[in-house]
Short mmCIF file of C-alpha atoms in Angstrom, two decimals:
data_model
loop_
_atom_site.label_atom_id
_atom_site.label_comp_id
_atom_site.label_asym_id
_atom_site.label_seq_id
_atom_site.Cartn_x
_atom_site.Cartn_y
_atom_site.Cartn_z
CA UNK A 28 162.76 152.30 175.28
CA UNK A 29 162.04 153.70 178.76
CA UNK A 30 164.20 153.08 181.78
CA UNK A 31 163.17 153.86 185.35
CA UNK A 32 165.44 153.87 188.39
CA UNK A 33 164.19 154.19 191.97
CA UNK A 34 166.22 155.63 194.82
CA UNK A 35 165.81 157.20 198.25
CA UNK A 36 164.67 154.27 200.37
CA UNK A 37 166.02 153.57 203.80
CA UNK A 38 165.26 152.90 207.45
CA UNK A 39 163.15 155.40 209.37
CA UNK A 40 161.21 155.46 212.63
CA UNK A 41 157.45 155.63 212.68
CA UNK A 42 156.31 159.19 212.16
CA UNK A 43 159.37 160.06 210.09
CA UNK A 44 159.71 160.98 206.44
CA UNK A 45 161.43 159.75 203.30
CA UNK A 46 161.54 161.09 199.77
CA UNK A 47 161.75 158.56 196.95
CA UNK A 48 162.82 159.42 193.43
CA UNK A 49 162.04 157.73 190.11
CA UNK A 50 164.41 158.82 187.36
CA UNK A 51 163.24 158.29 183.77
CA UNK A 52 165.41 158.05 180.68
CA UNK A 53 165.04 156.95 177.08
CA UNK A 54 161.80 157.59 175.21
CA UNK A 55 160.14 159.59 177.98
CA UNK A 56 157.67 161.07 175.51
CA UNK A 57 155.96 157.67 175.46
CA UNK A 58 155.06 157.96 179.16
CA UNK A 59 151.43 158.66 179.98
CA UNK A 60 151.58 158.20 183.74
CA UNK A 61 154.19 157.20 186.27
CA UNK A 62 152.99 155.10 189.17
CA UNK A 63 154.49 154.09 192.49
CA UNK A 64 153.70 150.59 193.73
CA UNK A 65 154.88 148.66 196.75
CA UNK A 66 155.20 145.02 197.72
CA UNK A 67 155.58 143.71 201.25
CA UNK A 68 156.69 140.17 202.11
CA UNK A 69 153.88 137.69 201.52
CA UNK A 70 151.67 140.26 199.81
CA UNK A 71 150.92 141.17 196.23
CA UNK A 72 152.09 144.41 194.69
CA UNK A 73 149.71 147.28 195.48
CA UNK A 74 149.15 150.68 193.97
CA UNK A 75 150.40 153.68 195.96
CA UNK A 76 150.19 156.81 193.80
CA UNK A 77 150.44 158.00 190.21
CA UNK A 78 150.95 161.21 188.27
CA UNK A 79 150.48 162.17 184.64
CA UNK A 80 153.72 162.85 182.81
CA UNK A 81 152.53 166.14 181.33
CA UNK A 82 149.39 167.31 183.10
CA UNK A 83 150.19 166.93 186.77
CA UNK A 84 147.02 165.04 187.69
CA UNK A 85 147.54 162.75 190.65
CA UNK A 86 145.92 159.73 192.22
CA UNK A 87 146.51 158.11 195.62
CA UNK A 88 145.61 154.91 197.36
CA UNK A 89 143.34 155.45 200.35
CA UNK A 90 145.98 154.00 202.65
CA UNK A 91 148.45 156.82 201.88
CA UNK A 92 146.16 159.73 201.08
CA UNK A 93 147.05 162.76 203.18
CA UNK A 94 150.48 161.37 204.05
CA UNK A 95 152.19 160.84 200.68
CA UNK A 96 152.64 163.39 197.90
CA UNK A 97 153.66 162.57 194.34
CA UNK A 98 155.22 165.25 192.14
CA UNK A 99 157.03 165.71 188.85
CA UNK A 100 160.39 167.44 188.31
CA UNK A 101 160.19 168.45 184.66
CA UNK A 102 163.78 169.68 184.43
CA UNK A 103 165.27 166.37 185.57
CA UNK A 104 162.68 163.89 184.24
CA UNK A 105 162.07 162.52 187.69
CA UNK A 106 159.01 161.72 189.77
CA UNK A 107 159.24 162.06 193.52
CA UNK A 108 157.20 160.44 196.26
CA UNK A 109 157.31 162.42 199.48
CA UNK A 110 156.31 160.12 202.33
CA UNK A 111 155.41 161.73 205.65
CA UNK A 112 153.98 160.30 208.87
CA UNK A 113 155.33 156.89 207.96
CA UNK A 114 153.88 153.82 209.62
CA UNK A 115 155.30 150.32 210.05
CA UNK A 116 152.61 149.16 207.63
CA UNK A 117 154.37 151.20 204.92
CA UNK A 118 157.35 148.85 205.03
CA UNK A 119 157.83 147.39 201.55
CA UNK A 120 159.90 147.48 198.41
CA UNK A 121 158.74 150.46 196.38
CA UNK A 122 158.75 150.33 192.59
CA UNK A 123 157.92 152.84 189.89
CA UNK A 124 156.51 152.01 186.48
CA UNK A 125 154.93 153.75 183.50
CA UNK A 126 151.75 153.25 181.55
CA UNK A 127 150.44 154.50 178.23
CA UNK A 128 146.74 155.18 177.98
CA UNK A 129 144.87 152.28 179.58
CA UNK A 130 147.73 149.81 179.22
CA UNK A 131 149.29 147.98 182.13
CA UNK A 132 152.22 149.50 183.96
CA UNK A 133 155.61 148.34 182.73
CA UNK A 134 159.28 149.39 182.54
CA UNK A 135 159.65 148.68 186.25
CA UNK A 136 162.77 149.80 188.03
CA UNK A 137 164.77 147.68 190.43
CA UNK A 138 162.88 148.88 193.50
CA UNK A 139 164.01 150.59 196.68
CA UNK A 140 163.51 149.23 200.19
CA UNK A 141 161.57 151.28 202.73
CA UNK A 142 161.61 150.04 206.30
CA UNK A 143 159.64 151.79 209.04
CA UNK A 144 160.39 150.75 212.61
CA UNK A 145 158.04 151.12 215.56
#
């Protein structure tokens, strides 16, 4: 019903920037929020940031607050994650998902690798 595709990952030096994109298709009207999550080797998936599909309200994990910015491109049905001042600790596979109301996030994309070198 909803398909999400992540893109924009890559290799960057510490202090650099990357912009990730989450493209949504299908029944996008069923999306309440879109969230970015990341998973590093040996660690569980952790929340990074989220944005409401219609209202523009945002939420950030403390570890990325002030460095990452999540935004919505209404014309293209995409959600971007602008990542500045990247640190090696940000290295992970980044995924986007959607939730409806208080439900769990689902409709995960394939993920995009972000690697930050020191």
